[in-house]
Coordinates of N, CA and C in Angstrom, one line a residue:
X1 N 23.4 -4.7 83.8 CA 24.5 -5.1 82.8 C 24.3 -4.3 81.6
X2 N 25.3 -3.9 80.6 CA 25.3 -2.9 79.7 C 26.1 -3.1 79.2
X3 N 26.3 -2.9 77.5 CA 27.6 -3.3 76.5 C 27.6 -1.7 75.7
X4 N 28.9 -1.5 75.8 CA 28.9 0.0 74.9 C 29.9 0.9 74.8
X5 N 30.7 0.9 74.0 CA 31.6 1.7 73.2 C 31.8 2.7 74.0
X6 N 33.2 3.3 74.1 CA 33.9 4.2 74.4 C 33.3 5.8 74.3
X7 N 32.2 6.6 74.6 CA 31.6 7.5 74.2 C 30.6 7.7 73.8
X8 N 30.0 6.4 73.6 CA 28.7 5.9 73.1 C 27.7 5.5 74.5
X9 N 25.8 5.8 74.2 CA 25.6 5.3 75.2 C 25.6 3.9 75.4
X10 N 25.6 3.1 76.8 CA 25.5 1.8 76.7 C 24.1 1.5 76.3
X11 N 24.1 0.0 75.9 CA 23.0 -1.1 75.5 C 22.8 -1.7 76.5
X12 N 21.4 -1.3 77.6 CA 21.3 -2.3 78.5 C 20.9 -3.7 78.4
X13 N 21.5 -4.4 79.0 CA 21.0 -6.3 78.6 C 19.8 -6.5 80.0
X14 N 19.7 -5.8 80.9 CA 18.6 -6.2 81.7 C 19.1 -5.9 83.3
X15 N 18.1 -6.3 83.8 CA 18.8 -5.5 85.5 C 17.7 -6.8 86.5
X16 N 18.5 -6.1 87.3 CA 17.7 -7.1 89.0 C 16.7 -6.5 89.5
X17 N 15.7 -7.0 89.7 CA 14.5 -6.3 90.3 C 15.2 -6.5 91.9
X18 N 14.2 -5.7 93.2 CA 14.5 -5.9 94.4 C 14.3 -7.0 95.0
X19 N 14.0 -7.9 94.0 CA 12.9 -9.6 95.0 C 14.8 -10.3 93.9
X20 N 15.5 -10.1 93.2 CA 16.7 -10.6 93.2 C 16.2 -11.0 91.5
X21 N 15.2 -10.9 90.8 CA 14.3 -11.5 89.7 C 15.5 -10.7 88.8
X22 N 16.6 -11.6 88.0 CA 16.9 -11.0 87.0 C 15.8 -11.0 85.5
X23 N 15.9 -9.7 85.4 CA 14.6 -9.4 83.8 C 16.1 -9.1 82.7
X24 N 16.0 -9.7 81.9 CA 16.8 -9.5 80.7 C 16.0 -8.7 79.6
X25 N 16.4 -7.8 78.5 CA 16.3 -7.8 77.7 C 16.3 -8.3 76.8
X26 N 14.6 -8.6 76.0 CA 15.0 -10.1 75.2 C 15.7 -9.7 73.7
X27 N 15.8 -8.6 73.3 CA 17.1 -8.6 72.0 C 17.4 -7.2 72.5
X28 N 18.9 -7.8 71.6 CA 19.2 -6.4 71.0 C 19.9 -6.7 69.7
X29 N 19.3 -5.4 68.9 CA 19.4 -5.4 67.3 C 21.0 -4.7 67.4
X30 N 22.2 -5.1 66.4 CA 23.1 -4.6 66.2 C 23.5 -3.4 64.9
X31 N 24.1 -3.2 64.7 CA 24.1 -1.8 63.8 C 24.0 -3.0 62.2
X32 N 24.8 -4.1 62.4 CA 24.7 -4.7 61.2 C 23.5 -5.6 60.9
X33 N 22.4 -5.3 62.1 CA 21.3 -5.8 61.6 C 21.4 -7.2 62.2
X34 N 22.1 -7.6 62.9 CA 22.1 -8.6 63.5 C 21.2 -8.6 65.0
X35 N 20.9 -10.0 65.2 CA 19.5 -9.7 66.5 C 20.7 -10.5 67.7
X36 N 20.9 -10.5 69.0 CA 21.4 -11.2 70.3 C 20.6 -10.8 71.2
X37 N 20.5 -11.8 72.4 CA 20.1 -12.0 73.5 C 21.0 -11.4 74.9
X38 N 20.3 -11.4 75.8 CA 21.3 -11.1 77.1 C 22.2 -12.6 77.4
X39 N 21.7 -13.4 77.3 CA 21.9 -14.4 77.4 C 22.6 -15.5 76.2
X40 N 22.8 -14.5 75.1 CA 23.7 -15.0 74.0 C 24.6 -14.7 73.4
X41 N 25.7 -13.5 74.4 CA 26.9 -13.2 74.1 C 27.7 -13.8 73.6
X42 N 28.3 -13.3 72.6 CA 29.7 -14.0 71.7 C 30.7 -13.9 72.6
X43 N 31.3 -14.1 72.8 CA 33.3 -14.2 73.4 C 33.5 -12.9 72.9
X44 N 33.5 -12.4 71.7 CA 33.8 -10.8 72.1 C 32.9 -9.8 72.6
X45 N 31.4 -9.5 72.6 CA 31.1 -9.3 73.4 C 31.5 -9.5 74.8
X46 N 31.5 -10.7 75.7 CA 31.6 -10.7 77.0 C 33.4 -10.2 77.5
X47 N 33.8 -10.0 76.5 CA 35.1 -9.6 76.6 C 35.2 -8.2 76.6
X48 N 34.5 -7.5 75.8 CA 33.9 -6.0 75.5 C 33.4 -5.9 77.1
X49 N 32.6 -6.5 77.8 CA 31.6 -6.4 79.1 C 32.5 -6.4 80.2
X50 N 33.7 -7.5 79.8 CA 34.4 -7.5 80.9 C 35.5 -5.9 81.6
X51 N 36.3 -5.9 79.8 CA 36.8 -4.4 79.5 C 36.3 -3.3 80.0
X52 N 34.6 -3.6 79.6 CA 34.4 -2.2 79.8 C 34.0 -1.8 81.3
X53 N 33.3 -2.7 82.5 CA 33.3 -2.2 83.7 C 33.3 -3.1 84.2
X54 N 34.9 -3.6 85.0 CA 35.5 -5.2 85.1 C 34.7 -5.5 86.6
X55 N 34.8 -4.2 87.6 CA 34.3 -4.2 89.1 C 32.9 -4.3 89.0
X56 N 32.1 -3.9 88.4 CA 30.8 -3.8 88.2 C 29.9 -4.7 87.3
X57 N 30.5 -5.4 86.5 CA 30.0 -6.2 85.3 C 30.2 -7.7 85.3
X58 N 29.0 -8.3 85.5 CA 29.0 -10.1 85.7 C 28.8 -11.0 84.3
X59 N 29.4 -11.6 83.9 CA 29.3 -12.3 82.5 C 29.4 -14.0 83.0
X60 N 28.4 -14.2 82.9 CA 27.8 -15.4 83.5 C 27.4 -16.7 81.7
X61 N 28.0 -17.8 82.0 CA 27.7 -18.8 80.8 C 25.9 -18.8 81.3
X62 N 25.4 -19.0 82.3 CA 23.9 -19.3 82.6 C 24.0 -18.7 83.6
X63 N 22.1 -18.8 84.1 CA 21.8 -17.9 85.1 C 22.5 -19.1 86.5
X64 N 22.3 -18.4 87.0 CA 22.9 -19.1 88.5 C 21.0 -19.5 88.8
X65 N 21.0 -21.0 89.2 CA 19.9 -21.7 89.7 C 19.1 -20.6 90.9
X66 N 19.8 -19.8 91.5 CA 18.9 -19.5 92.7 C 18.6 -18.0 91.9
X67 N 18.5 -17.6 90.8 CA 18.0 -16.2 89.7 C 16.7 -16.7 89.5
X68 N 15.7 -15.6 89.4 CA 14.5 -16.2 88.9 C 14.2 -15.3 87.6
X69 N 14.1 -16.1 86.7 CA 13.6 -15.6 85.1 C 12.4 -14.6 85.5
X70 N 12.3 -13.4 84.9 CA 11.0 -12.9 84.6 C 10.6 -12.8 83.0
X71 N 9.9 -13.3 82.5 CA 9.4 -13.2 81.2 C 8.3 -11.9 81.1
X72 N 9.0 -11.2 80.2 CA 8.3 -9.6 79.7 C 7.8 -9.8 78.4
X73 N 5.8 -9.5 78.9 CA 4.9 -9.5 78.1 C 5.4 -7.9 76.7
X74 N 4.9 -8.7 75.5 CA 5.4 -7.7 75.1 C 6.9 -6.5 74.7
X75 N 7.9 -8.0 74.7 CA 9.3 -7.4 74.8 C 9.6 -7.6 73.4
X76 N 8.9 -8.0 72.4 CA 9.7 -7.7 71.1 C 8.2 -7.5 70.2
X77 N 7.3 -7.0 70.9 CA 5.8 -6.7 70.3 C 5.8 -5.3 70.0

């Protein structure tokens, strides 16, 4: 999953390992200094996500029960 401007690179929010383990990225910092989560998209954000790659791109309220969290040692250290 990835958020990102017309010509700009994308901002990845996190990916699926092969065992189905979604790993999120635990921030991302915005240009105005603002901090969000993969998991704490605003409505325009997920609207941006949807725009930008509608066939490819899942914008989920929560993880679906059968995702398993991986927690990353060291992701904002």
């Amino acid at each position: 999953m990835a958020l990102g401007d017309d010509g700009e690179p994308p901002i990845w929010l996190g990916h699926f390992e092969p065992d189905g383990t979604w790993v999120p990225v635990c921030a991302v910092e915005g240009v105005d200094g603002s901090c969000w989560t993969a998991h704490g998209l605003s409505e325009e954000q997920c609207a941006e996500l949807r725009a930008w790659v509608p066939d490819k791109v899942q914008v989920v309220d929560k993880l679906p029960a059968t995702w398993k969290a991986k927690v990353v040692a060291d992701a904002l250290g």
